[in-house]
Short mmCIF file of C-alpha atoms and ligand atoms in Angstrom, two decimals:
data_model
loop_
_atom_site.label_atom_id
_atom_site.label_comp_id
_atom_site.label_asym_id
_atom_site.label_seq_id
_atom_site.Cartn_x
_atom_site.Cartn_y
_atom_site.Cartn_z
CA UNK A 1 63.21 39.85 -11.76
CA UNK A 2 62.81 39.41 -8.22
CA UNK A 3 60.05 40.85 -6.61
CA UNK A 4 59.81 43.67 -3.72
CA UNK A 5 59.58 42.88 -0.53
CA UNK A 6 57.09 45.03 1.40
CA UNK A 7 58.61 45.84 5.02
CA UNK A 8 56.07 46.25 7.99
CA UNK A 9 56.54 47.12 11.95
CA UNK A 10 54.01 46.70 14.27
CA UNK A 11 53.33 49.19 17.48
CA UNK A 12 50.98 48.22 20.19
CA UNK A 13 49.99 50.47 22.59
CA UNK A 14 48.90 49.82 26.24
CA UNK A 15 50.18 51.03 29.94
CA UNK A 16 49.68 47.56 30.76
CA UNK A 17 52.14 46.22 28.67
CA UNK A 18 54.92 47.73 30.04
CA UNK A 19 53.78 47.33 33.54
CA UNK A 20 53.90 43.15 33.18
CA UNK A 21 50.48 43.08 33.53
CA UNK A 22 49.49 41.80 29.90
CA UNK A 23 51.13 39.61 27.75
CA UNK A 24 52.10 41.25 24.35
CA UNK A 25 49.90 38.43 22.82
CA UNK A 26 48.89 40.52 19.87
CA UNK A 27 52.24 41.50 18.89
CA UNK A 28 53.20 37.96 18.40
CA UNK A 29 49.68 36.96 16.75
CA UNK A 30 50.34 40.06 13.95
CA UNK A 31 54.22 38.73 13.32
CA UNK A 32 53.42 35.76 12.30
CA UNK A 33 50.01 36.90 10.49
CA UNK A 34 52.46 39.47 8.55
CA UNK A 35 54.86 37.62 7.65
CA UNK A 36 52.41 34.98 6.45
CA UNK A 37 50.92 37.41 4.15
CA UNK A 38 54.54 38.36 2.41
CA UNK A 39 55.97 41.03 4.43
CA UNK A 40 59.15 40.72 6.16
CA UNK A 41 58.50 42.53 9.57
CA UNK A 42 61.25 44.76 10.37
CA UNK A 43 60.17 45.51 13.96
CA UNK A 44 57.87 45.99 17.48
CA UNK A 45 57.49 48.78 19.57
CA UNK A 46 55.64 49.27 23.02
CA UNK A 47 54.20 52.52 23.83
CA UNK A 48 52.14 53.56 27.44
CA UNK A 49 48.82 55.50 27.60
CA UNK A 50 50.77 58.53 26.68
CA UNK A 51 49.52 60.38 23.50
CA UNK A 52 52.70 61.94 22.45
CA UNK A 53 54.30 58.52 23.38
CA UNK A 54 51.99 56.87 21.11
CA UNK A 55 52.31 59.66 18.12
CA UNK A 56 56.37 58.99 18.15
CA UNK A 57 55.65 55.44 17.72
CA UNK A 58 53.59 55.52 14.93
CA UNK A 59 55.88 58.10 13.12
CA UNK A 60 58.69 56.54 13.60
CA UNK A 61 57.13 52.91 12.55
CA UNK A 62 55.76 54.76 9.70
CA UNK A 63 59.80 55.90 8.55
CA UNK A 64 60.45 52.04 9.14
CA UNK A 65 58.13 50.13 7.23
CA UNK A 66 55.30 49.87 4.44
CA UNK A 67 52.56 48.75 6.66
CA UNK A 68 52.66 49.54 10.19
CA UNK A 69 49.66 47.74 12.71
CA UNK A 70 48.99 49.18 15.72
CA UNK A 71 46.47 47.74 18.50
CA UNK A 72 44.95 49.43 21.76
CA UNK A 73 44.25 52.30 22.84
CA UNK A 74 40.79 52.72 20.40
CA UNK A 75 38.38 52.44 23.67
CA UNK A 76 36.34 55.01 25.43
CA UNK A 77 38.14 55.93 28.29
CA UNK A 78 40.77 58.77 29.03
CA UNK A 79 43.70 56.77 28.64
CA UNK A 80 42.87 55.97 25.08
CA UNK A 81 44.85 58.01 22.72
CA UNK A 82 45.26 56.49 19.72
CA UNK A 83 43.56 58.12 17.12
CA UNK A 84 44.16 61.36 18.37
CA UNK A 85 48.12 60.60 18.62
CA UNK A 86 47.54 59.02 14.68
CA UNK A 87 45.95 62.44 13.69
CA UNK A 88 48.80 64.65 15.40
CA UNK A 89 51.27 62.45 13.62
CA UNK A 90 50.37 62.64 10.74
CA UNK A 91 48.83 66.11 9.87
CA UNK A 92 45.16 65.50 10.58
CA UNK A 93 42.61 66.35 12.71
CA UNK A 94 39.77 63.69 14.25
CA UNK A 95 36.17 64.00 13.02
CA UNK A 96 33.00 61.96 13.78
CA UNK A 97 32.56 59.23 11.66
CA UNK A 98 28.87 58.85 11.14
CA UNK A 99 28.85 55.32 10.30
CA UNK A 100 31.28 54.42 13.58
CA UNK A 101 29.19 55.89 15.55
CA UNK A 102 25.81 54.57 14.26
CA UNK A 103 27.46 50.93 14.30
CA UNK A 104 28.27 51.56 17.90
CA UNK A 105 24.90 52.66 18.85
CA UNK A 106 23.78 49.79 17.05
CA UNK A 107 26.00 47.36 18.92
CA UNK A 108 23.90 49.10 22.36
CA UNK A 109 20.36 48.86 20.87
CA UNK A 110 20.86 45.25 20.33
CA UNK A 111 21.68 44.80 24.03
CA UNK A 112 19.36 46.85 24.83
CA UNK A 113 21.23 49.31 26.69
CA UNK A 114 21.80 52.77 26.40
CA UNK A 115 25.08 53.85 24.75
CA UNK A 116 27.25 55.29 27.34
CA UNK A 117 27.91 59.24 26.59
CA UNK A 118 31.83 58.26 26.41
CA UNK A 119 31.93 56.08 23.57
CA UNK A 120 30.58 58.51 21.43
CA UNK A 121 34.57 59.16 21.79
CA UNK A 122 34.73 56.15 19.97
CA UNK A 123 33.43 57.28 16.09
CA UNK A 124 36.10 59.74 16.28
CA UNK A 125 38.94 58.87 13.82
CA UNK A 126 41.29 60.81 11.87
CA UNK A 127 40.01 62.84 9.20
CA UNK A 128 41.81 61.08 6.62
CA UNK A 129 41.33 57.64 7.74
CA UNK A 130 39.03 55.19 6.74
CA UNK A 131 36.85 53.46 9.19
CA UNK A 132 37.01 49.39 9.81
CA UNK A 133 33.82 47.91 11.42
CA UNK A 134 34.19 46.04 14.64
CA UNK A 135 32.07 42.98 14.34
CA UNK A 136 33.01 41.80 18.15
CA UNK A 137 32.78 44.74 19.30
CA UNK A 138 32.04 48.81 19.80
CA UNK A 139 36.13 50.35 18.83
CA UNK A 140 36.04 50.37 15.01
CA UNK A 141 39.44 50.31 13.71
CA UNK A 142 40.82 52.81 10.97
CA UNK A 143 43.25 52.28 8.11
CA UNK A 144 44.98 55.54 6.89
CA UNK A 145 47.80 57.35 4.59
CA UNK A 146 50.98 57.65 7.44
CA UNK A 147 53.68 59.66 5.32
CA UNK A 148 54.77 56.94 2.77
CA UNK A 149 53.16 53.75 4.92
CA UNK A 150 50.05 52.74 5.35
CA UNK A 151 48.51 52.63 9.28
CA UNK A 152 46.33 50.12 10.44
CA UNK A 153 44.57 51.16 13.93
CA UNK A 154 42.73 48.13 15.76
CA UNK A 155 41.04 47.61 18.78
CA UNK A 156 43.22 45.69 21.68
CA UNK A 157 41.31 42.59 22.55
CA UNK A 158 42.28 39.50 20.39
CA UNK A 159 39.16 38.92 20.09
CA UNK A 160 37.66 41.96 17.99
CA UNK A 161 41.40 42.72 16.80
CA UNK A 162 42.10 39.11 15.42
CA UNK A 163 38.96 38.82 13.05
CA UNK A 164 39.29 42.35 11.93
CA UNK A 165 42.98 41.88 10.67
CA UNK A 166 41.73 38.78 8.66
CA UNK A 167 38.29 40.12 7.48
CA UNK A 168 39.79 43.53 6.34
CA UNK A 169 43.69 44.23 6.97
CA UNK A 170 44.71 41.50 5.18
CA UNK A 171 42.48 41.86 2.31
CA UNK A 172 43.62 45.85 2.33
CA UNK A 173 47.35 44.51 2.37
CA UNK A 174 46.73 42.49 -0.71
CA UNK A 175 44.96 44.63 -2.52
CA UNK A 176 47.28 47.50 -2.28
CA UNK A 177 50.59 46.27 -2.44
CA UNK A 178 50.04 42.19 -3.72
CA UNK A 179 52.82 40.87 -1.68
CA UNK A 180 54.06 37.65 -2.43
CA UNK A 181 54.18 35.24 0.29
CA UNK A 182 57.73 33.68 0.56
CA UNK A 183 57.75 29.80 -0.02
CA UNK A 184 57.79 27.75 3.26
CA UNK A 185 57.93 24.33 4.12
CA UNK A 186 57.89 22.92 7.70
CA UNK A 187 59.16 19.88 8.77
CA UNK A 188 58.36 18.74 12.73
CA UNK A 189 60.68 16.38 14.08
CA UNK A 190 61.09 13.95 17.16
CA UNK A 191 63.91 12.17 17.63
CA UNK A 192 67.30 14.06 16.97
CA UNK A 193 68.32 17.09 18.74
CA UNK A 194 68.74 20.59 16.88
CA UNK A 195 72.67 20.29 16.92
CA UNK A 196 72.49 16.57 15.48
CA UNK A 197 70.18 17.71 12.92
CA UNK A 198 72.36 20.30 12.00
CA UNK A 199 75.26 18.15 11.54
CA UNK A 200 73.12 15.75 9.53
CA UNK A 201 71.77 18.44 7.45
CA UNK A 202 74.84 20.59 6.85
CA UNK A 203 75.85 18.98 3.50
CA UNK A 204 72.46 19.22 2.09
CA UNK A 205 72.17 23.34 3.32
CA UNK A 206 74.86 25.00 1.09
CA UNK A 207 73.22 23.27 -2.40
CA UNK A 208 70.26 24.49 -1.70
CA UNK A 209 71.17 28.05 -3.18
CA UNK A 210 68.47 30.93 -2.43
CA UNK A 211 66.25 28.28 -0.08
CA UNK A 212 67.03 28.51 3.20
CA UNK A 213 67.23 26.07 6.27
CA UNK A 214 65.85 27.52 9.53
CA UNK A 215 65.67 25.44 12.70
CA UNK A 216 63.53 26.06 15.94
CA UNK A 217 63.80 23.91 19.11
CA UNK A 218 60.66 23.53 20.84
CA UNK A 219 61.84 20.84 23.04
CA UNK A 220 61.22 17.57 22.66
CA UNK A 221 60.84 18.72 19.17
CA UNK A 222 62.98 20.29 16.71
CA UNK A 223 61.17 22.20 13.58
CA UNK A 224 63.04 22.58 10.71
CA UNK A 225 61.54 25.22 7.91
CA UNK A 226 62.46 25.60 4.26
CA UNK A 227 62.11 29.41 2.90
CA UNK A 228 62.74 30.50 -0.32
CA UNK A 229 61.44 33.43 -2.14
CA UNK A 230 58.46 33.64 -3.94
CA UNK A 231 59.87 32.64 -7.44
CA UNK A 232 62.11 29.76 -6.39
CA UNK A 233 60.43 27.48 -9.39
CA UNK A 234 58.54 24.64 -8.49
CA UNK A 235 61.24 21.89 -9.67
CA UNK A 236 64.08 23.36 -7.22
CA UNK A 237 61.19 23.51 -4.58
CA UNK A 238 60.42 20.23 -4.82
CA UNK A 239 64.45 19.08 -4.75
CA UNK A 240 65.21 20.80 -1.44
CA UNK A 241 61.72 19.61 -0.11
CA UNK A 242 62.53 15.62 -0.88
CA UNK A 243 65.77 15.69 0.07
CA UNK A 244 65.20 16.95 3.24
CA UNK A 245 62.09 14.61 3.68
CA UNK A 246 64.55 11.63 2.63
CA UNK A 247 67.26 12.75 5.52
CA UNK A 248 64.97 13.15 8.16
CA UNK A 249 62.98 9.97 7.55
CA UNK A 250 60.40 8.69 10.30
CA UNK A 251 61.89 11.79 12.29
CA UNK A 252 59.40 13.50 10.83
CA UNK A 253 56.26 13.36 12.42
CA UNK A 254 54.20 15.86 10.38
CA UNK A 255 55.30 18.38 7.17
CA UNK A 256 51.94 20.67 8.46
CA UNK A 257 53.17 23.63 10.88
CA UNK A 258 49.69 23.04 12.56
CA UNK A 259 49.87 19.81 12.73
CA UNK A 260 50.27 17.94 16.20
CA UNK A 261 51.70 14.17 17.10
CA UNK A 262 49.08 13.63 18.89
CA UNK A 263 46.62 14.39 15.12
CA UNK A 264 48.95 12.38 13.20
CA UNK A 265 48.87 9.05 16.15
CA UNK A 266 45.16 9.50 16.19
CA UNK A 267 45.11 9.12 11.94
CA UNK A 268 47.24 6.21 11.81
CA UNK A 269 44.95 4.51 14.88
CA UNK A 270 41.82 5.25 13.03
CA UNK A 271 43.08 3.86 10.12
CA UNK A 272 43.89 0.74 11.53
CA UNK A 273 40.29 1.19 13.57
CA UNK A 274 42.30 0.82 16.86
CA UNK A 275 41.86 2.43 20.24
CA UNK A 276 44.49 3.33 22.92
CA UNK A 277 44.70 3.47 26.72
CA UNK A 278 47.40 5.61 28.34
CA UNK A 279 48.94 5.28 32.06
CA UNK A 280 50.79 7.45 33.13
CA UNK A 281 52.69 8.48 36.41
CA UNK A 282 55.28 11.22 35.92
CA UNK A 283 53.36 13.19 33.33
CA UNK A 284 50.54 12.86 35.41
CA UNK A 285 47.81 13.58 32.15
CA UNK A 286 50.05 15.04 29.68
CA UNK A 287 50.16 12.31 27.60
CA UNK A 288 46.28 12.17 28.18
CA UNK A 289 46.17 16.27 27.09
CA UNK A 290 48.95 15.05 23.57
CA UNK A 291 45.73 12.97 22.76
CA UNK A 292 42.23 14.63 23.14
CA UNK A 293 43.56 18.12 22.79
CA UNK A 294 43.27 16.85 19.16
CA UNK A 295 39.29 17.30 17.58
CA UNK A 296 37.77 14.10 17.25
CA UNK A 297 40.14 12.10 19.66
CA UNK A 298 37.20 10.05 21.21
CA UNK A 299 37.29 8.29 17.86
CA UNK A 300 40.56 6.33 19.07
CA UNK A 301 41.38 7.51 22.52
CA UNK A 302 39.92 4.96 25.24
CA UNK A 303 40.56 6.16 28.67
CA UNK A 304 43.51 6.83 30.81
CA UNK A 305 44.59 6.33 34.31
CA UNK A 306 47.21 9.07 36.27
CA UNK A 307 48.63 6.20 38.20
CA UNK A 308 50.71 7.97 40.89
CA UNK A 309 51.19 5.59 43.93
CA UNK A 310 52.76 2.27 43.92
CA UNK A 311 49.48 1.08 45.22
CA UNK A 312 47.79 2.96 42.24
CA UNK A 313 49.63 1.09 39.74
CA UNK A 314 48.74 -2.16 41.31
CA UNK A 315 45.00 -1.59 41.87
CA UNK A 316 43.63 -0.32 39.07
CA UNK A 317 46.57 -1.52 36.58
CA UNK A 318 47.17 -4.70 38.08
CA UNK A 319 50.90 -4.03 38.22
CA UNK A 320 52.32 -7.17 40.84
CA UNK A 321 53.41 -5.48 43.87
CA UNK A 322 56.40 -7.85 44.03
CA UNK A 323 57.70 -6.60 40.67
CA UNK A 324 57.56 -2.79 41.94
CA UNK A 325 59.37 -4.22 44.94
CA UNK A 326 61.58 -6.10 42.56
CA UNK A 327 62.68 -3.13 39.92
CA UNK A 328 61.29 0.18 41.56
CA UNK A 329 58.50 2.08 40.17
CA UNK A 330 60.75 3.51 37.51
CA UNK A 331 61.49 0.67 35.71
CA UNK A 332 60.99 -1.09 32.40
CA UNK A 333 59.34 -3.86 33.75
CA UNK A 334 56.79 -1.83 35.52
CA UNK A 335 55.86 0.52 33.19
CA UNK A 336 55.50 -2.41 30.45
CA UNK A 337 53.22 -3.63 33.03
CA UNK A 338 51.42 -0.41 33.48
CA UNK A 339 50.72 -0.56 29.37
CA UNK A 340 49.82 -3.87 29.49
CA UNK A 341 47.65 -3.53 32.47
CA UNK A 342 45.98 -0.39 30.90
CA UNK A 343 45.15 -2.09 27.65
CA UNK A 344 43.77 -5.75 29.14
CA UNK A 345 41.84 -3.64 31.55
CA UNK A 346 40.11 -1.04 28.82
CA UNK A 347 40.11 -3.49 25.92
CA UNK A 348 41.96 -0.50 23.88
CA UNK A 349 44.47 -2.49 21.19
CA UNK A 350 46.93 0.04 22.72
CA UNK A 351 48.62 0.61 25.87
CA UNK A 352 51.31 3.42 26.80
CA UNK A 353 52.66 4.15 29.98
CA UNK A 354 55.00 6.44 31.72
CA UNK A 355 57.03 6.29 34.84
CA UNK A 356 59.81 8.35 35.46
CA UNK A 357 61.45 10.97 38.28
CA UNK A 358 60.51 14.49 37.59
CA UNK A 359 62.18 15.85 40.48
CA UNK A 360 63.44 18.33 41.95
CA UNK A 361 64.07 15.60 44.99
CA UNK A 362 63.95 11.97 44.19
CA UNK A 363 66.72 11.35 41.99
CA UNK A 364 69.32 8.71 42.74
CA UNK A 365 72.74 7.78 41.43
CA UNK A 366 71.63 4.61 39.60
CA UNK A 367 68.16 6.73 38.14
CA UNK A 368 69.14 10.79 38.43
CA UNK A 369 66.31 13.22 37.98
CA UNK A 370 64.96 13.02 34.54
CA UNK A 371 65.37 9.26 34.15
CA UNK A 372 61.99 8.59 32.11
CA UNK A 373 60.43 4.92 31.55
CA UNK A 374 58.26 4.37 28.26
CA UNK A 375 56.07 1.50 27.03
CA UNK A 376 54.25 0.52 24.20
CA UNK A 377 51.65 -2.46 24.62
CA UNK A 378 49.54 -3.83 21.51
CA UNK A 379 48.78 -6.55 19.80
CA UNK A 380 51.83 -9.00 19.61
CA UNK A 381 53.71 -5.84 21.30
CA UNK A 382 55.43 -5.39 24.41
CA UNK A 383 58.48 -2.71 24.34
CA UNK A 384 59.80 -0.68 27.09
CA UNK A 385 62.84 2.06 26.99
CA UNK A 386 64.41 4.71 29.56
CA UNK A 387 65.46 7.57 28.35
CA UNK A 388 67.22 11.15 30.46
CA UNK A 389 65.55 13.60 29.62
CA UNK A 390 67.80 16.95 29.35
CA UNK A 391 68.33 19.46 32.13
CA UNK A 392 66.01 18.97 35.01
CA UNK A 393 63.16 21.52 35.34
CA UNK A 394 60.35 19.25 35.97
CA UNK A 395 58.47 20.74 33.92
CA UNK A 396 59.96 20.46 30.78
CA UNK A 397 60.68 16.64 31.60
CA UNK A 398 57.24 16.18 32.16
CA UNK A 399 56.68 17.66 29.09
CA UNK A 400 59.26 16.31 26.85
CA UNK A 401 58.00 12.97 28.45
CA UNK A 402 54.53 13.12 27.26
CA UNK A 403 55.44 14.03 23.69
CA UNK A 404 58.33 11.02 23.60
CA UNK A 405 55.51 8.45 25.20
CA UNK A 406 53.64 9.27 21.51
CA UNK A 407 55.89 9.26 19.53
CA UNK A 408 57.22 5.76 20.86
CA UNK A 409 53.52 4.88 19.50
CA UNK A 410 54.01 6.49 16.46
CA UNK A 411 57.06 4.91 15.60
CA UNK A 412 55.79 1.82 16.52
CA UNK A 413 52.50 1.99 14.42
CA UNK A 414 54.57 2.85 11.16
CA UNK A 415 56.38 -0.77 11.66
CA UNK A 416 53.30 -2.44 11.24
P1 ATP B 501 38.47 48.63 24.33
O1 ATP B 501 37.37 49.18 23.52
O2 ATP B 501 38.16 47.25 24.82
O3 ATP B 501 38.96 49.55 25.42
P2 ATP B 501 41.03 49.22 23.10
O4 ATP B 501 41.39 49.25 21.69
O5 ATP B 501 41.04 50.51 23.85
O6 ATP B 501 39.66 48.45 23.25
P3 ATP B 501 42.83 48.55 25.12
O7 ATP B 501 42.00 49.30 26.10
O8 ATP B 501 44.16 49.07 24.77
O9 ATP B 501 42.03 48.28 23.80
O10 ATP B 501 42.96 47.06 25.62
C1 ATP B 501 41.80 46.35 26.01
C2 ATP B 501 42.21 44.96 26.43
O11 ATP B 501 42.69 44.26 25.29
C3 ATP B 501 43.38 44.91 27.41
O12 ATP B 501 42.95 45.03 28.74
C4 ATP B 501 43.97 43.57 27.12
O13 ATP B 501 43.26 42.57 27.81
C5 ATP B 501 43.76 43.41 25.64
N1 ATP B 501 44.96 43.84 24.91
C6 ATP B 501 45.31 45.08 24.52
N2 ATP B 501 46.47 45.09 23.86
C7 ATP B 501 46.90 43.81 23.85
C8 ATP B 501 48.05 43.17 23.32
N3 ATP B 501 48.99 43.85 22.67
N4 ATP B 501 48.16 41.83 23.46
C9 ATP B 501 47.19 41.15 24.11
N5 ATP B 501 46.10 41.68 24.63
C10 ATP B 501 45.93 43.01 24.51
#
């Protein structure tokens, strides 16, 4: 039998998000927290600091799914409506919640401050709700009966909303309706674009019955995810799974959605107990941010140099002026020289260098904008490609760029 599927739609609630002014961050942090959990989330909606507004949401979110999150709107001020809009929608009135409002006075006494008279405002929830404690904060959040769903109410800011929706929303989720998480399975590639790897894939995609084949582009990268429901049984799981593994060979940097190049170029480096040096000139510290945005990265990551000038790459690289005047600064002979350079002159057994023209202006017919040089410098090592990078926003070629220069390590460390 297969099981339910437990719908949910989440409302968030905030002038400011339909004046521009703030990003609907929570909205996307709840999706993916949802559908993590086993729901399949039907649905957003937006509503202003409008309490009617606001009750119309949440009715109509409660018609639409089992579980319906809302966030904002829980503060002290006059344009917070929330609970009072989630009591008019659904039959209740508000009453003081003792505990709220002790917790809140609490959160005061402990800075020792007086409460403000307005967020006494604050303890008031609907009469049928149940209150959730704000650890981060003064808004407690409330969980209620809406008609046939069940309402979450949490504060706005990420930051008191995101560990109440783990410590108790989620929980609460479980324990009332046990959803089953769907099976998933991500796959992040480098290397083939999202139509190639469709092409490549499509034979594999029909035989792989109720499992399903999504792909996201998040250029230079292309993510592909396996989902199946929760009672595909482990054997089929594990077909689809190494089949896909076995067509997308070295393509596949990493099977953990969370898990980076620049984490997986930093494991194989530390098991080989070797260091790297990066120069760069188009990504200007990009490659440098792949690297020690990853915990831990001083382990293996030396130094690096943002070598921007001609003179630049000669002075502190050691990059012969004669062979920029030779080849150009984009070239594969000066940017093997930039690795080279940046490895003799750290002692890291790695070197990696870009050089490239990011444009807008600069392009020429013989190297248009978004003609990229790589190297890769190590021991016994010395390899240098160009690659055009697609369309040419400079900042997505900068980008791309800085992800390619990594993986052109990666790929290179997995020959050894
Ligand atoms: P507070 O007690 O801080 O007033 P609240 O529940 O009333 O909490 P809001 O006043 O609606 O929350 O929003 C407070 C702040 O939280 C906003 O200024 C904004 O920075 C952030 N915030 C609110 N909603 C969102 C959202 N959907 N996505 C991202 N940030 C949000």
């Amino acid at each position: 039998m297969q099981d339910a599927v437990y719908t949910a739609w989440i409302v968030s609630q905030g002038e400011e998000l339909l004046t521009g002014q703030t990003l609907d961050t929570n909205a996307h942090h709840l999706a993916a927290a949802l559908t993590g959990a086993g729901l399949r989330v039907l649905g957003a909606s937006t509503a202003g600091d409008d309490e009617a507004a606001i009750a119309k949401a949440l009715a109509d979110a409660a018609r639409n799914g089992d579980v319906v999150v809302c966030t904002g709107g829980l503060g002290p001020t006059s344009d917070d409506h929330t609970a009072a809009a989630a009591a008019a929608a659904f039959g209740s009135a508000l009453r003081l919640d003792a505990a709220s409002l002790a917790a809140i006075e609490g959160y005061y006494a402990a800075a020792a401050r007086p409460m403000p008279a307005p967020n006494r405002k604050q303890a008031m929830i609907p009469e049928t709700a149940t209150a959730l404690p704000n650890a981060h904060g003064t808004a407690p959040g409330f969980v209620m009966q809406a008609g046939a769903a069940t309402l979450y109410c949490l504060p706005g800011p990420p930051r008191e909303m995101r560990p109440m929706l783990v410590e108790a929303v989620l929980p609460d989720i479980a324990r009332r309706l046990s959803p089953r998480p769907p099976r998933r399975h991500f796959f992040r590639t480098l290397g083939a674009g999202e139509s190639a790897l469709q092409a490549a894939l499509a034979g594999l995609i029909p035989e792989l019955g109720r499992i399903e084949l999504g792909f996201r582009a998040k250029i230079p990268e292309v993510e592909l995810k396996l989902v199946g429901p929760p009672d595909v049984p482990d054997a089929d799981w594990e077909i689809a799974v190494g089949r896909l593994r076995a067509a997308l060979g070295k393509d596949c940097f990493s099977e953990d959605e969370h898990r980076g190049l620049g984490a997986v170029v930093g494991d194989l480096l530390l098991a080989r107990k070797e260091t790297l040096a990066i120069a760069e000139s188009c990504t200007g510290g990009l490659v440098t941010d792949v690297c020690v945005r990853e915990p831990g990265s001083s382990r293996w990551f030396e130094r690096s140099w943002t070598t921007y000038s001609n003179v630049a790459k000669t002075e502190e690289l050691g990059v012969p002026a004669e062979l920029i005047a030779a080849h150009g600064a984009v070239s594969e002979p000066v940017v093997l020289a930039m690795a080279e350079g940046a490895r003799a002159r750290s002692g890291a057994n790695w070197g990696v260098a870009t050089s490239g023209v990011a444009g807008p202006a600069g392009g020429t017919p013989e190297k248009p904008v978004g003609t990229v040089c790589f190297a890769v410098a190590g021991p016994g090592v010395s390899r240098a490609r160009t690659l055009r990078a697609p369309g040419r926003a400079r900042d997505a070629i900068r980008k791309a760029s800085a992800e390619i220069a990594i993986d052109m390590l990666r790929r290179q460390l997995l020959r050894m």
